[in-house]
XYZ file of C-alpha atoms in Angstrom:
701
model
C 32.034 -3.966 7.726
C 33.105 -4.980 4.212
C 29.856 -6.179 2.683
C 28.010 -3.783 0.363
C 24.973 -3.755 2.662
C 27.105 -2.876 5.660
C 28.812 -0.082 3.759
C 25.458 1.403 2.767
C 24.150 0.938 6.309
C 27.192 2.788 7.643
C 26.403 5.763 5.407
C 22.771 5.739 6.512
C 23.720 5.629 10.176
C 25.958 8.658 9.691
C 23.060 10.720 8.258
C 21.086 12.300 11.134
C 18.452 13.819 8.806
C 17.711 10.423 7.309
C 17.431 8.773 10.699
C 15.077 11.468 11.956
C 12.871 11.158 8.849
C 12.762 7.367 9.196
C 11.934 7.445 12.903
C 9.124 9.906 12.382
C 7.718 8.299 9.249
C 7.750 4.631 10.194
C 6.618 5.372 13.739
C 3.606 7.396 12.642
C 2.566 4.906 9.966
C 2.812 2.054 12.443
C 0.571 3.871 14.930
C -1.987 4.675 12.225
C -2.093 1.014 11.175
C -2.930 -0.151 14.673
C -5.648 2.473 15.056
C -7.193 1.659 11.672
C -7.621 -2.034 12.505
C -9.486 -1.125 15.703
C -12.395 -0.053 13.466
C -12.844 -3.604 12.110
C -15.239 -5.960 13.893
C -12.735 -8.834 13.958
C -9.318 -7.651 12.759
C -7.441 -10.942 13.025
C -10.268 -12.921 11.444
C -10.273 -10.404 8.587
C -6.532 -10.841 8.108
C -6.887 -14.618 8.274
C -9.543 -14.494 5.534
C -7.231 -12.318 3.438
C -4.401 -14.784 3.943
C -6.680 -17.662 2.978
C -7.634 -15.872 -0.252
C -3.984 -15.469 -1.176
C -3.163 -19.078 -0.297
C -6.079 -20.565 -2.222
C -5.326 -18.372 -5.215
C -1.850 -19.836 -5.466
C -3.158 -23.358 -4.897
C -4.935 -23.026 -8.236
C -2.936 -20.251 -9.848
C -3.047 -21.643 -13.349
C -6.816 -21.762 -13.472
C -7.196 -18.249 -12.123
C -4.694 -16.830 -14.607
C -6.452 -18.652 -17.420
C -9.767 -17.146 -16.353
C -8.157 -13.717 -16.062
C -6.750 -13.814 -19.582
C -10.083 -14.895 -21.047
C -11.939 -12.157 -19.158
C -9.430 -9.485 -20.141
C -9.692 -10.369 -23.817
C -13.468 -10.464 -23.626
C -13.328 -6.926 -22.224
C -11.113 -5.765 -25.104
C -7.749 -5.710 -23.310
C -4.694 -6.749 -25.313
C -2.529 -8.963 -23.108
C 1.242 -9.233 -23.585
C 3.545 -11.722 -21.882
C 6.930 -10.411 -20.737
C 9.302 -13.145 -19.542
C 11.859 -10.541 -18.478
C 12.515 -6.807 -18.269
C 13.821 -6.597 -21.823
C 10.654 -8.137 -23.228
C 8.502 -5.732 -21.197
C 10.512 -2.802 -22.562
C 10.050 -3.980 -26.138
C 6.292 -4.389 -25.769
C 5.769 -0.962 -24.192
C 8.085 0.855 -26.601
C 6.429 -0.805 -29.579
C 3.016 0.461 -28.400
C 4.464 3.959 -27.928
C 5.989 3.943 -31.435
C 2.765 2.756 -33.065
C 0.827 5.546 -31.362
C 3.520 8.176 -31.999
C 3.683 8.988 -28.283
C 6.494 11.170 -26.956
C 5.080 11.745 -23.450
C 3.971 9.075 -20.992
C 2.424 9.844 -17.602
C 2.852 7.174 -14.964
C 1.143 6.361 -11.718
C 3.180 4.650 -9.009
C 4.265 1.190 -10.118
C 6.895 -0.854 -8.312
C 6.964 -3.295 -11.227
C 8.057 -0.468 -13.538
C 10.765 0.456 -11.033
C 11.808 -3.199 -10.908
C 12.464 -3.280 -14.664
C 13.885 0.290 -14.869
C 11.208 1.313 -17.356
C 11.873 5.055 -17.189
C 15.420 4.674 -18.474
C 14.211 2.512 -21.374
C 11.523 5.076 -22.290
C 14.030 7.932 -22.227
C 16.462 6.039 -24.455
C 13.637 5.560 -26.964
C 12.694 9.242 -26.977
C 9.573 8.944 -24.821
C 9.568 11.330 -21.842
C 8.214 9.577 -18.727
C 6.621 11.746 -16.047
C 5.943 10.277 -12.620
C 2.690 11.708 -11.284
C 2.508 10.348 -7.740
C 3.757 13.315 -5.717
C 6.396 11.288 -3.890
C 7.592 9.631 -7.106
C 7.681 13.021 -8.881
C 9.872 14.417 -6.098
C 12.237 11.485 -6.517
C 12.282 11.874 -10.306
C 13.315 15.506 -9.812
C 16.002 14.362 -7.357
C 17.097 11.517 -9.672
C 16.573 9.018 -6.868
C 14.703 5.744 -6.508
C 11.862 5.000 -4.046
C 12.841 4.030 -0.524
C 9.466 2.677 0.624
C 6.697 0.645 -1.007
C 3.942 3.127 -0.121
C 5.713 6.367 0.808
C 8.493 6.537 -1.777
C 9.946 9.824 -0.480
C 9.707 8.850 3.193
C 13.423 9.521 3.604
C 13.177 13.177 2.563
C 12.712 15.991 5.059
C 10.701 19.138 4.322
C 13.899 21.178 4.041
C 15.276 18.817 1.404
C 12.038 18.982 -0.624
C 11.961 22.789 -0.465
C 15.557 22.964 -1.664
C 14.753 20.535 -4.497
C 11.706 22.538 -5.655
C 13.735 25.756 -5.661
C 16.400 24.140 -7.821
C 14.176 22.200 -10.228
C 10.666 23.743 -10.259
C 10.526 27.367 -9.107
C 13.349 29.431 -7.546
C 10.734 31.175 -5.445
C 9.087 27.996 -4.150
C 7.708 28.540 -0.622
C 8.515 26.329 2.334
C 4.910 25.387 3.062
C 3.923 21.800 2.083
C 0.486 22.944 0.873
C 1.978 25.577 -1.438
C 4.571 23.077 -2.719
C 1.780 20.627 -3.485
C -0.095 23.337 -5.398
C 3.000 23.906 -7.529
C 3.164 20.196 -8.305
C -0.583 20.077 -9.129
C -0.240 22.922 -11.629
C 2.833 21.440 -13.333
C 1.468 17.903 -13.523
C -2.045 18.850 -14.690
C -0.459 20.086 -17.943
C 1.319 16.757 -18.382
C -1.860 14.758 -17.777
C -3.769 16.703 -20.420
C -1.026 16.366 -23.050
C 0.156 12.760 -22.570
C -0.427 10.193 -25.287
C 0.116 7.179 -23.035
C -0.736 6.419 -19.431
C 1.243 3.717 -17.623
C 0.139 2.226 -14.315
C 0.774 -0.708 -12.071
C -1.969 -3.004 -10.791
C -2.914 -3.742 -7.188
C -5.400 -6.506 -7.969
C -6.384 -8.170 -11.253
C -9.815 -9.778 -10.849
C -10.047 -12.998 -12.834
C -13.841 -13.382 -13.086
C -14.370 -9.965 -14.707
C -10.963 -9.048 -16.195
C -10.832 -5.957 -13.985
C -7.586 -4.157 -13.148
C -7.691 -2.337 -9.795
C -5.684 0.632 -8.548
C -5.465 1.809 -4.945
C -4.477 5.494 -4.747
C -5.033 8.650 -2.721
C -3.999 11.514 -4.955
C -6.147 10.954 -8.033
C -3.171 10.514 -10.344
C -4.109 6.877 -10.943
C -7.564 7.943 -12.188
C -6.098 10.679 -14.389
C -3.441 8.370 -15.859
C -6.108 5.830 -16.787
C -8.783 8.312 -17.964
C -7.063 11.067 -19.975
C -4.471 9.392 -22.292
C -6.011 7.486 -25.181
C -3.755 4.489 -24.511
C -3.429 2.833 -21.108
C -0.682 0.306 -20.439
C -0.869 -1.653 -17.173
C 2.155 -3.594 -15.942
C 1.964 -6.323 -13.306
C 3.487 -9.533 -12.043
C 1.177 -12.549 -12.173
C 0.970 -12.599 -8.388
C -1.587 -9.761 -8.501
C -4.397 -12.057 -9.686
C -7.457 -12.317 -7.389
C -10.284 -14.729 -8.292
C -13.425 -12.647 -7.633
C -14.696 -9.124 -7.000
C -15.798 -10.158 -3.522
C -12.313 -11.418 -2.648
C -10.718 -8.256 -4.023
C -12.926 -6.220 -1.669
C -11.768 -8.353 1.269
C -8.141 -7.650 0.367
C -9.059 -3.990 -0.035
C -10.345 -4.003 3.545
C -6.844 -4.830 4.855
C -4.560 -3.082 2.345
C -5.168 0.617 3.149
C -5.461 -0.094 6.865
C -1.997 -1.664 6.789
C -0.453 0.814 4.364
C -1.654 4.264 5.363
C -3.928 3.684 8.330
C -7.105 4.408 6.330
C -10.238 2.288 6.178
C -10.137 2.961 2.445
C -7.864 5.055 0.316
C -9.468 8.037 -1.404
C -9.729 6.201 -4.701
C -10.217 2.542 -5.571
C -10.410 2.391 -9.351
C -11.695 -0.721 -11.110
C -10.929 -0.748 -14.854
C -12.485 -3.281 -17.210
C -11.206 -2.698 -20.730
C -11.326 0.389 -22.950
C -14.229 2.835 -22.844
C -17.518 1.395 -24.005
C -19.761 2.863 -26.741
C -21.489 5.969 -25.388
C -18.900 6.624 -22.663
C -17.455 10.126 -22.974
C -13.976 9.453 -21.645
C -11.470 6.747 -20.894
C -8.792 5.101 -23.050
C -9.481 3.742 -26.531
C -6.827 1.038 -26.046
C -5.896 -0.907 -22.936
C -2.870 -3.202 -22.764
C -1.759 -5.461 -19.932
C 1.911 -6.470 -19.756
C 2.110 -9.627 -17.652
C 5.571 -9.754 -16.129
C 7.486 -12.851 -15.040
C 11.060 -11.585 -14.572
C 12.129 -14.540 -12.435
C 8.893 -15.090 -10.557
C 7.805 -18.409 -12.042
C 10.934 -20.291 -10.982
C 9.906 -19.857 -7.355
C 6.399 -21.268 -7.687
C 6.068 -24.413 -5.590
C 9.286 -23.597 -3.754
C 9.984 -22.447 -0.194
C 9.612 -18.773 -1.119
C 6.286 -18.913 -2.971
C 4.577 -17.428 0.065
C 6.373 -14.136 -0.658
C 3.991 -13.710 -3.612
C 1.112 -13.448 -1.144
C 2.416 -9.970 -0.257
C -0.001 -7.184 -1.245
C 2.689 -4.444 -1.104
C 1.351 -2.426 1.820
C 4.760 -1.663 3.355
C 3.606 -2.524 6.899
C 6.555 -4.896 7.408
C 8.931 -2.080 6.505
C 7.405 0.232 9.109
C 7.641 -2.493 11.767
C 11.197 -3.658 11.041
C 13.850 -2.253 13.427
C 16.519 -2.577 10.728
C 14.476 -0.658 8.135
C 13.532 1.952 10.745
C 17.242 2.564 11.319
C 18.823 2.491 7.849
C 15.933 3.024 5.385
C 15.090 1.514 2.022
C 18.030 2.676 -0.086
C 20.380 0.577 2.036
C 18.782 -2.524 0.503
C 19.844 -1.373 -3.001
C 16.556 -2.620 -4.423
C 13.118 -1.214 -5.136
C 11.850 -3.847 -2.689
C 13.453 -2.934 0.642
C 12.744 -4.111 4.169
C 11.817 -7.621 5.306
C 9.720 -8.673 2.301
C 12.267 -7.090 -0.014
C 15.005 -9.181 1.601
C 13.168 -12.193 0.167
C 11.855 -10.778 -3.111
C 15.134 -9.204 -4.195
C 17.184 -12.435 -4.040
C 14.277 -14.263 -5.714
C 14.319 -11.847 -8.661
C 18.014 -10.969 -8.807
C 19.721 -14.069 -7.431
C 21.586 -14.868 -4.213
C 24.859 -13.575 -5.609
C 23.433 -10.082 -6.122
C 21.118 -9.771 -3.108
C 21.619 -12.808 -0.863
C 23.160 -10.772 1.942
C 19.827 -8.974 2.520
C 18.446 -12.040 4.296
C 20.946 -11.389 7.078
C 19.664 -7.817 7.526
C 17.075 -8.894 10.058
C 16.957 -9.567 13.776
C 14.244 -12.232 13.168
C 12.170 -10.539 15.852
C 8.954 -11.403 13.984
C 7.569 -7.850 13.935
C 7.209 -8.075 10.157
C 4.906 -11.097 10.308
C 2.934 -9.533 13.129
C 2.314 -6.434 10.997
C 1.643 -8.255 7.715
C -2.076 -8.026 6.780
C -1.978 -11.452 5.113
C 0.296 -12.995 7.773
C 3.139 -13.890 5.429
C 5.716 -15.941 7.372
C 8.626 -13.665 6.556
C 10.952 -14.907 9.362
C 10.709 -18.493 8.095
C 11.638 -17.460 4.591
C 14.498 -15.279 5.818
C 15.942 -18.283 7.623
C 15.486 -20.480 4.554
C 17.092 -17.792 2.413
C 20.073 -17.764 4.769
C 20.238 -21.541 4.475
C 20.184 -21.334 0.692
C 23.006 -18.843 0.817
C 25.080 -21.114 3.031
C 24.329 -24.087 0.773
C 25.706 -22.110 -2.156
C 28.771 -21.214 -0.089
C 27.881 -17.592 -0.619
C 29.383 -16.623 2.756
C 32.942 -16.188 3.983
C 35.051 -19.207 4.990
C 35.465 -17.883 8.542
C 31.738 -17.472 9.051
C 31.123 -20.933 7.647
C 33.681 -22.539 10.013
C 32.264 -20.741 13.071
C 28.747 -21.896 12.348
C 29.939 -25.452 11.722
C 31.665 -25.473 15.109
C 28.527 -24.142 16.823
C 26.360 -26.736 15.051
C 28.755 -29.530 16.109
C 28.535 -28.468 19.759
C 24.742 -28.042 19.694
C 24.316 -31.608 18.500
C 26.283 -32.863 21.535
C 24.681 -31.834 24.857
C 27.739 -32.676 26.916
C 30.042 -30.654 24.681
C 27.570 -27.756 24.634
C 27.296 -27.724 28.452
C 31.074 -27.912 28.809
C 31.672 -25.049 26.374
C 29.016 -22.960 28.155
C 30.699 -23.497 31.515
C 34.067 -22.630 29.978
C 32.755 -19.383 28.532
C 31.062 -18.542 31.822
C 34.344 -19.055 33.699
C 36.187 -16.907 31.145
C 33.581 -14.183 31.594
C 34.150 -14.115 35.351
C 37.880 -13.766 34.780
C 37.603 -10.971 32.197
C 34.775 -9.077 33.861
C 31.022 -8.828 33.360
C 31.380 -7.614 29.806
C 34.153 -8.276 27.347
C 35.659 -5.436 25.384
C 36.947 -7.098 22.227
C 37.644 -4.040 20.102
C 41.379 -4.656 20.480
C 41.154 -7.781 18.346
C 42.784 -7.483 14.909
C 41.012 -7.572 11.543
C 37.324 -8.259 10.988
C 36.763 -9.512 14.567
C 37.953 -6.193 16.014
C 35.900 -4.168 13.496
C 32.819 -6.149 14.422
C 33.401 -5.814 18.160
C 34.136 -2.082 18.233
C 31.115 -0.240 19.544
C 29.599 -3.471 20.889
C 29.557 -4.934 24.341
C 29.435 -8.695 24.146
C 27.575 -10.148 27.128
C 29.016 -13.434 28.276
C 26.917 -16.366 29.483
C 25.336 -15.940 32.895
C 26.786 -17.726 35.903
C 23.923 -20.171 35.825
C 22.617 -21.520 32.532
C 18.956 -21.739 31.534
C 19.081 -25.482 32.162
C 20.321 -24.882 35.742
C 17.593 -22.341 36.362
C 14.941 -24.641 34.900
C 15.979 -27.534 37.123
C 15.825 -25.238 40.152
C 12.393 -24.009 39.126
C 11.112 -27.539 38.745
C 12.326 -28.404 42.218
C 10.310 -25.486 43.523
C 7.162 -26.582 41.744
C 4.307 -27.192 44.096
C 5.093 -24.172 46.187
C 2.575 -21.429 46.118
C 2.714 -19.433 42.909
C 3.310 -15.787 43.459
C 0.394 -13.872 42.062
C 1.540 -10.699 40.362
C -1.351 -8.368 39.602
C -1.299 -7.251 36.007
C -0.031 -3.707 35.651
C -2.899 -2.859 33.341
C -5.469 -3.441 36.070
C -3.701 -0.930 38.262
C -3.782 1.763 35.600
C -7.284 1.522 34.138
C -10.711 2.300 35.480
C -13.087 -0.712 35.494
C -14.863 0.725 32.462
C -11.558 1.274 30.685
C -10.385 -2.213 31.546
C -13.644 -3.723 30.263
C -13.296 -1.796 27.033
C -9.725 -3.025 26.700
C -10.830 -6.622 27.259
C -13.555 -6.286 24.634
C -11.059 -4.987 22.099
C -8.547 -7.701 22.878
C -11.227 -10.389 22.678
C -12.302 -9.069 19.282
C -8.775 -9.666 17.985
C -9.270 -13.369 18.278
C -12.901 -13.612 17.212
C -13.491 -16.489 14.863
C -10.080 -17.981 15.468
C -8.789 -21.107 17.137
C -6.000 -20.806 19.682
C -2.478 -21.313 18.484
C -2.946 -20.863 14.790
C -4.807 -18.651 12.386
C -7.376 -20.534 10.320
C -9.842 -18.589 8.260
C -13.276 -18.601 9.912
C -15.997 -20.225 7.864
C -18.988 -18.268 6.648
C -19.406 -14.537 6.601
C -16.956 -12.416 8.563
C -18.244 -10.501 11.593
C -19.183 -6.910 10.685
C -19.559 -3.788 12.789
C -23.166 -3.068 13.711
C -24.713 -0.163 11.790
C -28.271 0.463 13.012
C -28.639 3.744 11.081
C -26.724 3.571 7.747
C -27.508 7.193 6.781
C -26.193 8.576 10.065
C -23.120 6.344 9.917
C -22.472 7.448 6.331
C -22.620 11.104 7.443
C -20.168 10.490 10.256
C -17.678 8.605 8.115
C -18.014 10.979 5.141
C -17.213 13.972 7.344
C -14.374 12.095 9.037
C -12.560 11.739 5.697
C -12.959 15.436 4.929
C -16.256 15.509 3.008
C -19.013 18.085 3.398
C -22.422 16.496 4.131
C -25.923 17.966 3.890
C -29.135 16.039 4.581
C -31.996 17.546 2.594
C -35.473 17.195 4.058
C -37.074 18.230 0.770
C -36.343 18.834 -2.911
C -36.353 22.583 -2.239
C -33.630 22.203 0.402
C -31.517 20.134 -1.969
C -31.891 22.771 -4.707
C -30.894 25.580 -2.364
C -27.788 23.726 -1.202
C -26.773 22.872 -4.777
C -27.054 26.504 -5.935
C -25.219 27.723 -2.844
C -22.276 25.432 -3.596
C -22.193 26.357 -7.294
C -22.139 30.058 -6.410
C -18.731 29.603 -4.816
C -17.326 29.235 -8.342
C -19.725 31.688 -9.994
C -17.403 32.579 -12.870
C -16.547 28.999 -13.729
C -18.621 26.373 -15.507
C -20.394 23.567 -13.655
C -20.066 20.018 -15.022
C -23.293 18.046 -14.608
C -23.652 14.321 -15.301
C -26.761 12.737 -16.773
C -29.292 10.496 -15.077
C -29.425 12.498 -11.845
C -32.353 12.101 -9.436
C -32.897 15.901 -9.560
C -33.020 18.367 -12.507
C -29.729 19.963 -11.421
C -28.691 21.206 -14.886
C -31.942 23.125 -15.354
C -31.739 24.737 -11.899
C -28.168 25.846 -12.545
C -28.980 27.361 -15.941
C -31.926 29.234 -14.455
C -29.539 30.660 -11.878
C -27.198 31.870 -14.636
C -24.479 29.229 -14.469
C -22.673 27.862 -17.507
C -23.403 24.129 -17.516
C -21.248 21.446 -19.113
C -23.194 18.261 -19.662
C -21.804 14.918 -20.764
C -20.783 14.810 -24.410
C -19.472 12.153 -26.781
C -15.929 13.537 -26.421
C -14.256 14.004 -23.050
C -14.259 17.858 -23.338
C -11.201 17.894 -21.105
C -10.190 21.505 -21.753
C -13.475 22.983 -20.510
C -13.795 20.487 -17.679
C -10.347 21.505 -16.434
C -11.743 25.006 -15.935
C -14.886 23.844 -14.106
C -15.363 24.808 -10.482
C -17.881 22.134 -9.513
C -18.705 18.695 -10.886
C -22.154 17.273 -10.042
C -22.723 13.527 -10.289
C -25.085 10.894 -9.063
C -24.040 7.904 -7.029
C -24.954 4.274 -7.633
C -24.292 3.290 -4.027
C -22.756 4.756 -0.896
C -21.030 2.740 1.831
C -21.930 3.738 5.395
C -19.006 1.937 7.050
C -16.393 3.962 5.155
C -18.165 7.081 3.836
C -17.553 5.966 0.251
C -19.287 6.992 -2.991
C -19.489 4.400 -5.788
C -19.632 5.758 -9.356
C -19.800 3.383 -12.346
C -18.980 4.962 -15.706
C -21.501 4.860 -18.543
C -23.354 6.904 -21.111
C -23.934 10.328 -19.577
C -21.671 9.524 -16.616
C -18.129 10.732 -17.504
C -15.299 9.844 -15.151
C -13.844 13.335 -15.476
C -16.853 15.074 -13.872
C -15.724 13.745 -10.487
C -12.052 14.282 -11.210
C -11.080 17.495 -13.053
C -13.236 20.209 -11.344
C -12.059 21.899 -8.149
C -14.899 20.322 -6.168
C -17.134 17.273 -6.571
C -20.764 17.087 -5.413
C -22.614 13.756 -5.357
C -26.387 13.446 -5.017
C -27.009 10.383 -2.822
C -30.414 8.698 -2.418
C -30.895 7.299 1.080
C -32.075 3.954 -0.268
C -28.750 3.541 -2.116
C -26.702 3.464 1.089
C -25.358 0.008 1.951
C -23.963 -0.665 5.424
C -20.700 -2.447 4.623
C -18.049 -2.648 1.923
C -18.700 -6.367 1.608
C -22.249 -5.616 0.355
C -20.787 -4.107 -2.809
C -19.416 -7.384 -4.224
C -22.434 -8.626 -6.212
C -23.527 -5.062 -7.064
C -20.187 -4.131 -8.636
C -19.881 -7.488 -10.355
C -23.305 -6.859 -11.918
C -22.363 -3.308 -12.959
C -19.281 -4.604 -14.783
C -20.716 -7.597 -16.600
C -24.411 -6.764 -16.825
C -26.127 -4.806 -19.600
C -23.798 -2.362 -21.376
C -21.295 -2.869 -18.573
C -19.158 -0.157 -17.000
C -15.543 0.115 -18.141
C -14.710 1.867 -14.873
C -16.112 1.732 -11.354
C -14.691 4.356 -8.993
C -14.911 4.149 -5.205
C -14.337 7.660 -3.834
C -13.692 8.247 -0.135
C -13.088 11.935 0.501
C -11.054 14.562 -1.358
C -7.798 13.866 -3.178
C -4.957 13.792 -0.637
C -1.282 13.098 -0.064
C 1.235 13.092 2.773
C 4.311 12.682 0.588
C 5.930 15.920 1.783
C 7.195 15.418 5.324
C 4.058 13.370 6.141
C 1.944 16.539 6.108
C -1.609 15.758 4.992
C -2.572 17.954 2.022
C -5.932 17.865 0.226
C -6.324 18.433 -3.494
C -3.173 16.958 -5.001
C -4.514 16.000 -8.431
C -8.244 15.437 -7.983
C -10.916 17.640 -6.358
C -9.862 19.617 -3.320
C -13.353 19.376 -1.848
C -16.031 16.647 -1.952
C -19.665 17.122 -0.944
C -22.715 14.886 -0.635
C -26.362 15.895 -0.520
C -28.447 13.084 0.970
C -31.876 13.000 -0.656
C -34.977 11.752 1.154
C -36.348 8.341 0.224
C -38.581 8.207 -2.818
C -36.778 10.827 -4.941
C -36.577 9.374 -8.455
């Protein structure tokens, strides 16, 4: 129990609150992941396609990065190379100095945690404010994230309440919804005042130079829309060749991370705001981080770069479930972190993490891109042994075992000797009396000795019995299910392997199987309501007008923000009814929009499969109309509904590169939400608390 990891694990095991929070959190997220994949037509084929995209990207990484850089520059993004953390600090601080920024708002970025960016900003006189609710809680607590997706997973509600009362408001209530409202109020002020927004990147699309963010709260949209300077930070492994492939990865990322078909927001940013756009940053910078990554390209651990940071392996790992992320002493905890941390920090600093695994394979089973984590853990252990980065005793024991395993006679003899010793000492050996490290290791453990008969003996006996009638054991499942239930179970199980060959996981050729959607409008209604949206199907223009005015009347004393280019004359109707109307202007008009009760926008497309609204930015279409008001209403034409997410690929690609081009395409799936406080789902963290859609009949202009 002398290694640093073991010492930290000992502390974690002695903390009952931590263990309860971990059990609850990882268990619930694991269940949600399984349920979310049931909604895909062919889950394993989808994951295999995602894995193939990651593999092929790295097969030609240089070309894709070259294309990405060219596309970014064409879109007006200034790209900076950062070989290490120090270089990244210098680039970001130089931008802050040139712009005279003293306040930077940040959306969740593991790369910024990796290089300890907040400390560098503070030393330079720039106040960093984390805006993801979980990250903000940890900033208040002066702690680091313990999970890739749920950074405050280790905190109980009681601990968060106590923290808010000490750092935010002495009278803070104990209700998660009220705590979230306190955070929304405090952070909205920071968003509006910040000179710089800093974000990570989930995917960087090479063909268009688009930087993508996957978020639920709306802080990612605010960080990249309100400050006049946006700095994105990412490792080169985030590159994805095409829009279509990014959407395929998007189909597995939220399902694996939070159990959603899509997160509330998928934000696609292509350079600074274009002429005529009312909001968005005037400058966009990308800091491309190496920090030790490139030395592992082509090596045995390159596959770790295929990871899309969903955290599913952490939720599935029995070690992580027991001791939590802080025990790994790295921003990248859990199984994938046990590979990434030694890759970035060296075997001397983090090599012991590779031993923090039972090699049960649950991590690979949960991974959406099927990264072979167990293989790399074993190779990492081998690298550690090769560097003699283990104790002499451990090295000698393993050498002795290896010597015996190479000699069948010696192995059989030693097995029989141990078996005989076991019979003499009893069925289980209590070895806690041993002195030193051996005794410390054995205390609290019961070491089972070899069985009386070895596996080889049992196998020989079984072979002798071959030919006798096989005992047919009815499967337990058939005894517990009705025929209809069993058939449904078989269908689901069969779907898991659709498009796949037995024994391995090749990517199926051609288009992936999709769920059948005979009535896209009805499916859109069902999915939109399932994610918390309010849906109304108007049979006529008059019905649409009545519903619009009814919604606006809920915020009678507050202005209504109305975008241009709508299929209905909404602004005129609202003025006639006595509402103050804010229409799109050259400036972002953020102060008045912050006071708005309702934002009314159009919708380029809607996705039936997920209940998603797609809003490209452009002249007369401000991003903030769907972001700052209390509620967002989208007018959706029935002919603009597409059945599946995959149908968006060419449409979005065209919206970005065609004509004037959109600097931002937002996919919105329900109201802003978070579960960062004790896994309690709260709506309206940073973005709109309510989202509505009025479906217009076909033929409305």
